[in-house]
């Protein structure tokens, strides 16, 4: 019998151990700003990417402070993906300090942006401009924006039935708005702009995110374009199926229902799926409401059909707990807004969206009740986006 010398075994084992490292080195090194984008990139990139998320699961991008190691990660990256719209107020300075010069994807390019209703955080303090909204209009799926508390958004041109995405207005020249020349934003890493950055909370906008990520991956790695396009098409089909599930679940929640969450991050979800969200602190997870703010919100809770409170996975539960004690409302579960869970269903983007819809449904639904008309209006804002989004020509996959 032929024997193998120990030295040959050592050399063979060493070579085998080196294979994963060599394979990793060949993969596209992608850095994303936070966990939801990381999951999107992994779905589109598949085996061809290795993704590093600066802000991990259950972590708060609002209060994140980059380290020198983060700057090194960016410097070594082949592609950088971030949300934009000042969601990561620290990102522009980090990119500059890292001297990163490769492709840069701003995921919100081309979405139908929602304005904050009085972005001085008027909307945070009990939404007093909603007090007269007895006609919350969810029977038409709430796309009359007056019905969603977005009455001062001026959203006549943001309905999903005219997704147009004129890229002269929303396209990649948007980098001027959230790229590297934010002289006025660099002074506050946690500042936010006039527009709501949480676009991923609408799965139709999530599809735009995927189209932008696809373009970035093709630019960074054109050799694997076919694989990226195939993955993106599969992923978008999954998004559309998830959208159907959410509409069915939310359709059983009475139209007049309002929801209280930790901070104001569900505007796109409310606008799309027909549930009204109120928040005690507005956008920032760092903000603390004053006693007057809390009193006003308690008045709103008593005046309107608020039936449950919800924690968020990355905000302090103290404020919601206080509201529960003072109003007697139950805390019905945890919603995921700005970060994925570390494990479980909400550890993926689509799992997070399903989880949120299921938690809302379980707490608020009345079986047999369907006055939202979610299915009826579906073709207008989600599933016939081929022409509206204009992404077929750009991204090479049918929506």
Coordinates of C-alpha atoms in Angstrom, one line a residue:
X1 CA 0.0 0.0 0.0
X2 CA 1.2 3.4 -0.9
X3 CA 1.8 5.7 2.1
X4 CA 1.5 9.5 2.2
X5 CA 4.2 11.3 4.0
X6 CA 3.1 13.4 6.9
X7 CA 4.6 16.5 5.2
X8 CA 2.4 15.9 2.2
X9 CA -0.7 15.7 4.5
X10 CA 0.2 19.0 6.1
X11 CA 0.7 20.7 2.8
X12 CA -2.6 19.3 1.5
X13 CA -4.5 20.3 4.6
X14 CA -3.0 23.8 4.4
X15 CA -4.0 24.2 0.8
X16 CA -7.6 23.1 1.7
X17 CA -7.7 25.6 4.6
X18 CA -6.6 28.3 2.2
X19 CA -9.4 27.7 -0.3
X20 CA -12.1 29.5 1.7
X21 CA -9.9 32.5 2.2
X22 CA -9.0 32.6 -1.5
X23 CA -12.6 32.3 -2.4
X24 CA -13.6 35.1 -0.1
X25 CA -10.9 37.3 -1.5
X26 CA -12.4 36.8 -5.0
X27 CA -15.9 37.8 -3.8
X28 CA -17.0 41.4 -4.1
X29 CA -16.4 43.2 -0.8
X30 CA -19.5 45.2 0.0
X31 CA -19.9 47.6 2.9
X32 CA -23.5 48.6 3.8
X33 CA -24.5 51.2 6.4
X34 CA -27.0 49.1 8.3
X35 CA -28.5 45.6 8.5
X36 CA -31.5 45.9 6.2
X37 CA -29.4 47.0 3.3
X38 CA -26.9 44.2 4.1
X39 CA -29.7 41.6 3.7
X40 CA -30.8 43.1 0.4
X41 CA -27.2 43.0 -0.9
X42 CA -26.8 39.4 0.1
X43 CA -30.0 38.5 -1.7
X44 CA -28.9 40.1 -4.9
X45 CA -25.3 39.3 -4.7
X46 CA -25.6 35.7 -3.5
X47 CA -22.4 33.7 -3.5
X48 CA -20.5 36.4 -5.3
X49 CA -20.5 39.0 -2.4
X50 CA -19.1 39.3 1.1
X51 CA -21.1 41.9 3.0
X52 CA -20.0 43.9 6.0
X53 CA -22.7 46.0 7.8
X54 CA -21.4 49.0 9.8
X55 CA -24.5 49.0 12.0
X56 CA -25.5 45.5 12.9
X57 CA -28.8 43.8 13.8
X58 CA -30.7 45.3 16.8
X59 CA -28.4 48.4 16.6
X60 CA -29.4 52.0 16.1
X61 CA -28.0 53.8 13.0
X62 CA -29.3 57.1 14.5
X63 CA -26.7 57.0 17.3
X64 CA -23.9 55.1 15.6
X65 CA -20.4 56.6 15.8
X66 CA -18.0 55.3 13.2
X67 CA -14.6 54.0 14.3
X68 CA -11.2 54.0 12.5
X69 CA -11.8 50.4 11.7
X70 CA -15.0 51.3 9.9
X71 CA -13.0 53.8 7.8
X72 CA -10.6 51.0 6.9
X73 CA -13.5 48.7 5.9
X74 CA -14.7 51.3 3.5
X75 CA -11.2 51.9 2.1
X76 CA -10.9 48.1 1.3
X77 CA -14.4 47.8 -0.1
X78 CA -15.4 47.2 -3.8
X79 CA -18.8 48.7 -3.3
X80 CA -20.5 50.9 -0.6
X81 CA -24.3 50.9 -0.2
X82 CA -26.1 53.4 2.1
X83 CA -29.7 54.6 2.4
X84 CA -29.3 58.4 1.9
X85 CA -31.8 61.1 2.7
X86 CA -29.7 61.8 5.8
X87 CA -30.7 58.5 7.5
X88 CA -27.0 58.0 8.3
X89 CA -25.9 61.6 9.0
X90 CA -22.4 60.3 9.7
X91 CA -22.0 58.5 6.4
X92 CA -20.7 61.3 4.2
X93 CA -17.9 62.2 6.6
X94 CA -17.0 58.5 7.0
X95 CA -16.7 58.1 3.2
X96 CA -14.6 61.2 3.0
X97 CA -12.3 60.1 5.8
X98 CA -11.8 56.6 4.3
X99 CA -10.7 57.9 0.9
X100 CA -13.1 55.4 -0.7
X101 CA -13.3 56.0 -4.4
X102 CA -15.3 53.1 -5.7
X103 CA -18.9 52.7 -6.7
X104 CA -21.4 54.3 -4.3
X105 CA -25.0 53.2 -4.1
X106 CA -27.6 55.5 -2.5
X107 CA -30.4 53.1 -2.1
X108 CA -33.2 55.7 -2.0
X109 CA -32.4 57.1 -5.4
X110 CA -35.6 57.1 -7.4
X111 CA -38.1 56.3 -4.7
X112 CA -41.3 58.3 -4.2
X113 CA -40.1 60.3 -1.2
X114 CA -42.4 61.3 1.6
X115 CA -42.0 64.6 3.4
X116 CA -42.1 64.8 7.1
X117 CA -45.3 66.7 8.1
X118 CA -43.5 69.7 9.6
X119 CA -40.1 68.2 10.0
X120 CA -39.5 70.4 13.0
X121 CA -41.0 67.3 14.7
X122 CA -44.5 68.8 14.9
X123 CA -45.7 65.3 13.9
X124 CA -44.0 63.8 16.9
X125 CA -46.0 65.5 19.5
X126 CA -49.3 63.8 19.3
X127 CA -50.0 64.6 15.7
X128 CA -52.4 67.3 16.8
X129 CA -53.1 68.1 13.1
X130 CA -54.8 64.7 12.9
X131 CA -57.3 65.3 15.7
X132 CA -60.1 66.1 13.2
X133 CA -59.4 63.0 11.1
X134 CA -62.5 61.0 11.9
X135 CA -62.7 60.0 8.2
X136 CA -59.5 58.1 8.2
X137 CA -60.5 56.8 4.8
X138 CA -58.8 53.4 4.9
X139 CA -61.7 52.0 3.0
X140 CA -59.9 53.2 -0.1
X141 CA -56.6 51.8 1.2
X142 CA -55.7 55.2 2.5
X143 CA -54.0 56.5 -0.5
X144 CA -55.8 59.7 -0.1
X145 CA -53.0 61.1 1.9
X146 CA -55.2 63.4 3.9
X147 CA -56.5 60.2 5.5
X148 CA -53.0 59.1 6.7
X149 CA -51.9 62.1 8.5
X150 CA -49.8 63.1 5.6
X151 CA -52.1 65.9 4.8
X152 CA -49.3 68.5 4.6
X153 CA -47.0 66.3 2.5
X154 CA -48.4 67.7 -0.7
X155 CA -48.4 64.2 -2.1
X156 CA -50.6 64.6 -5.0
X157 CA -47.7 63.4 -7.1
X158 CA -46.6 60.6 -4.8
X159 CA -49.5 58.2 -5.2
X160 CA -48.3 54.8 -6.2
X161 CA -50.5 54.9 -9.3
X162 CA -48.2 57.4 -10.9
X163 CA -44.8 56.1 -9.7
X164 CA -43.3 57.8 -12.8
X165 CA -39.9 58.1 -11.2
X166 CA -38.7 60.8 -13.5
X167 CA -35.1 60.3 -12.9
X168 CA -34.3 63.8 -13.7
X169 CA -35.9 64.6 -10.4
X170 CA -35.2 61.4 -8.4
X171 CA -32.4 59.8 -10.2
X172 CA -28.7 59.5 -9.5
X173 CA -28.1 63.2 -9.5
X174 CA -29.8 62.9 -6.1
X175 CA -26.3 62.3 -4.8
X176 CA -26.1 66.1 -4.5
X177 CA -28.8 65.8 -1.8
X178 CA -27.2 63.0 0.2
X179 CA -23.8 62.5 -1.2
X180 CA -20.5 63.8 0.0
X181 CA -21.1 67.5 -0.2
X182 CA -23.3 68.0 2.8
X183 CA -21.6 71.0 4.3
X184 CA -24.8 71.7 6.3
X185 CA -25.3 68.2 7.6
X186 CA -21.7 67.3 8.6
X187 CA -22.1 69.3 11.8
X188 CA -24.6 66.8 13.2
X189 CA -24.1 63.2 12.5
X190 CA -27.6 62.4 13.6
X191 CA -29.5 65.2 11.8
X192 CA -32.2 64.3 9.3
X193 CA -33.6 66.1 6.3
X194 CA -37.0 67.2 5.3
X195 CA -37.9 63.9 3.7
X196 CA -38.6 60.6 5.4
X197 CA -35.7 58.2 4.8
X198 CA -37.4 55.0 5.8
X199 CA -38.4 54.0 2.3
X200 CA -37.9 50.3 2.8
X201 CA -41.1 50.2 4.9
X202 CA -43.0 50.2 1.6
X203 CA -42.2 47.1 -0.4
X204 CA -42.7 48.9 -3.7
X205 CA -39.9 51.3 -2.6
X206 CA -37.9 48.3 -1.5
X207 CA -37.9 47.1 -5.1
X208 CA -36.4 50.4 -6.1
X209 CA -33.7 49.8 -3.5
X210 CA -33.0 46.4 -5.1
X211 CA -32.7 48.0 -8.5
X212 CA -30.1 50.5 -7.3
X213 CA -28.2 47.7 -5.5
X214 CA -28.3 45.6 -8.7
X215 CA -26.8 48.5 -10.7
X216 CA -24.0 49.0 -8.1
X217 CA -23.1 45.3 -8.1
X218 CA -22.9 45.2 -11.9
X219 CA -20.7 48.3 -11.9
X220 CA -18.4 46.7 -9.3
X221 CA -18.4 43.2 -10.8
X222 CA -19.7 43.2 -14.5
X223 CA -18.5 39.6 -15.0
X224 CA -21.3 38.3 -12.8
X225 CA -24.1 40.5 -14.2
X226 CA -26.3 37.6 -15.3
X227 CA -26.3 36.1 -11.8
X228 CA -27.1 39.4 -10.2
X229 CA -30.0 40.0 -12.5
X230 CA -31.4 36.6 -11.9
X231 CA -31.1 37.0 -8.1
X232 CA -32.7 40.4 -8.3
X233 CA -35.7 39.2 -10.3
X234 CA -36.2 36.3 -7.9
X235 CA -36.0 38.6 -4.9
X236 CA -38.4 41.1 -6.4
X237 CA -40.9 38.3 -7.0
X238 CA -40.6 37.4 -3.3
X239 CA -41.2 41.1 -2.4
X240 CA -44.4 41.1 -4.4
X241 CA -45.6 37.9 -2.7
X242 CA -44.8 39.4 0.7
X243 CA -46.7 42.6 -0.3
X244 CA -49.7 40.4 -1.0
X245 CA -49.5 38.8 2.4
X246 CA -49.2 42.1 4.2
X247 CA -52.2 43.6 2.4
X248 CA -54.3 40.6 3.3
X249 CA -53.3 40.8 7.0
X250 CA -53.7 44.6 7.3
X251 CA -57.0 44.4 5.4
X252 CA -58.6 42.8 8.5
X253 CA -57.7 45.8 10.7
X254 CA -60.5 48.4 11.1
X255 CA -59.8 51.6 9.1
X256 CA -60.1 53.9 12.1
X257 CA -57.3 52.2 14.0
X258 CA -54.2 54.2 15.1
X259 CA -51.0 52.7 16.4
X260 CA -48.4 54.1 18.8
X261 CA -44.7 53.3 18.3
X262 CA -41.4 54.4 19.8
X263 CA -40.3 56.8 17.0
X264 CA -41.7 58.0 13.8
X265 CA -40.4 55.5 11.3
X266 CA -43.4 53.9 9.7
X267 CA -44.6 56.7 7.4
X268 CA -44.1 54.7 4.3
X269 CA -45.8 51.6 5.8
X270 CA -48.8 53.8 6.9
X271 CA -49.0 55.5 3.5
X272 CA -49.0 52.2 1.6
X273 CA -50.9 49.7 3.8
X274 CA -53.4 52.0 5.5
X275 CA -52.6 52.1 9.2
X276 CA -52.0 55.3 11.0
X277 CA -48.9 55.6 13.2
X278 CA -48.3 58.1 16.0
X279 CA -45.1 58.6 17.9
X280 CA -44.2 60.3 21.1
X281 CA -40.7 61.4 20.0
X282 CA -40.8 61.9 16.2
X283 CA -37.8 60.7 14.2
X284 CA -34.9 60.7 16.5
X285 CA -34.4 57.7 18.8
X286 CA -32.4 59.9 21.0
X287 CA -35.2 62.4 21.7
X288 CA -37.1 62.5 25.0
X289 CA -40.6 63.9 24.9
X290 CA -41.5 66.6 27.3
X291 CA -44.3 66.3 29.9
X292 CA -46.4 68.5 27.7
X293 CA -45.7 66.2 24.7
X294 CA -46.7 63.2 26.6
X295 CA -49.9 64.9 27.9
X296 CA -50.9 65.8 24.4
X297 CA -50.2 62.3 23.1
X298 CA -52.3 60.9 25.9
X299 CA -55.2 63.2 24.9
X300 CA -54.8 61.9 21.3
X301 CA -54.9 58.3 22.5
X302 CA -58.1 59.0 24.4
X303 CA -59.8 61.0 21.5
X304 CA -58.9 58.5 18.8
X305 CA -59.2 54.8 18.3
X306 CA -55.8 53.8 19.6
X307 CA -56.1 50.3 20.9
X308 CA -52.6 49.1 21.5
X309 CA -49.0 50.3 21.9
X310 CA -45.9 48.7 20.4
X311 CA -42.3 48.6 21.3
X312 CA -39.5 48.9 18.7
X313 CA -36.5 46.6 18.8
X314 CA -34.0 49.5 18.9
X315 CA -35.7 52.2 21.0
X316 CA -36.0 52.4 24.7
X317 CA -39.2 50.8 26.0
X318 CA -39.5 53.3 28.9
X319 CA -41.7 55.8 27.0
X320 CA -44.1 53.2 25.7
X321 CA -44.3 51.6 29.1
X322 CA -45.2 54.9 30.6
X323 CA -47.9 55.5 28.1
X324 CA -49.3 52.0 28.8
X325 CA -49.4 52.7 32.6
X326 CA -51.1 56.1 32.1
X327 CA -53.7 54.9 29.6
X328 CA -54.3 51.3 30.4
X329 CA -53.5 50.3 26.8
X330 CA -51.7 47.0 26.3
X331 CA -48.3 46.7 24.8
X332 CA -49.1 44.3 21.9
X333 CA -45.6 43.3 20.8
X334 CA -42.4 44.5 19.2
X335 CA -42.1 46.1 15.7
X336 CA -38.9 46.3 13.7
X337 CA -38.3 49.6 11.9
X338 CA -34.6 50.5 11.4
X339 CA -32.8 47.3 12.2
X340 CA -33.2 43.6 11.7
X341 CA -33.4 41.1 14.6
X342 CA -30.3 39.2 15.4
X343 CA -32.1 35.9 14.9
X344 CA -35.6 34.6 14.1
X345 CA -38.1 35.7 11.4
X346 CA -37.3 39.4 11.6
X347 CA -33.6 38.7 10.9
X348 CA -34.3 39.2 7.2
X349 CA -35.9 42.2 5.4
X350 CA -38.9 40.3 4.1
X351 CA -39.2 38.4 7.4
X352 CA -39.2 41.7 9.2
X353 CA -42.0 43.1 7.0
X354 CA -44.1 39.9 7.5
X355 CA -43.4 40.0 11.3
X356 CA -44.6 43.6 11.6
X357 CA -47.8 42.9 9.7
X358 CA -48.5 39.8 11.7
X359 CA -48.0 41.5 15.0
X360 CA -50.3 44.4 14.0
X361 CA -52.8 41.9 12.7
X362 CA -52.8 39.8 15.8
X363 CA -53.3 42.8 18.1
X364 CA -55.8 44.8 16.0
X365 CA -57.6 42.6 13.4
X366 CA -61.3 41.9 13.5
X367 CA -61.8 38.7 11.5
X368 CA -64.2 39.1 8.6
X369 CA -63.5 42.8 8.6
X370 CA -62.1 44.2 5.4
X371 CA -62.8 47.8 4.5
X372 CA -59.3 48.7 3.5
X373 CA -59.7 47.6 -0.1
X374 CA -56.1 46.5 -0.1
X375 CA -56.5 43.9 -2.9
X376 CA -58.6 46.2 -5.0
X377 CA -56.0 49.0 -5.3
X378 CA -53.1 46.6 -5.5
X379 CA -52.5 47.1 -9.2
X380 CA -52.1 50.8 -8.7
X381 CA -49.1 50.6 -6.3
X382 CA -47.0 47.6 -6.3
X383 CA -47.5 44.9 -8.8
X384 CA -47.6 46.7 -12.0
X385 CA -44.6 48.7 -11.5
X386 CA -42.9 47.8 -14.7
X387 CA -44.1 50.9 -16.5
X388 CA -44.4 53.1 -13.4
X389 CA -41.0 52.6 -12.0
X390 CA -39.1 52.5 -15.2
X391 CA -36.7 50.0 -13.8
X392 CA -37.1 47.4 -16.4
X393 CA -34.8 49.2 -18.8
X394 CA -32.3 50.1 -16.1
X395 CA -32.2 46.9 -14.2
X396 CA -33.1 44.2 -16.7
X397 CA -35.7 42.4 -14.7
X398 CA -39.4 42.4 -14.9
X399 CA -41.4 43.6 -11.9

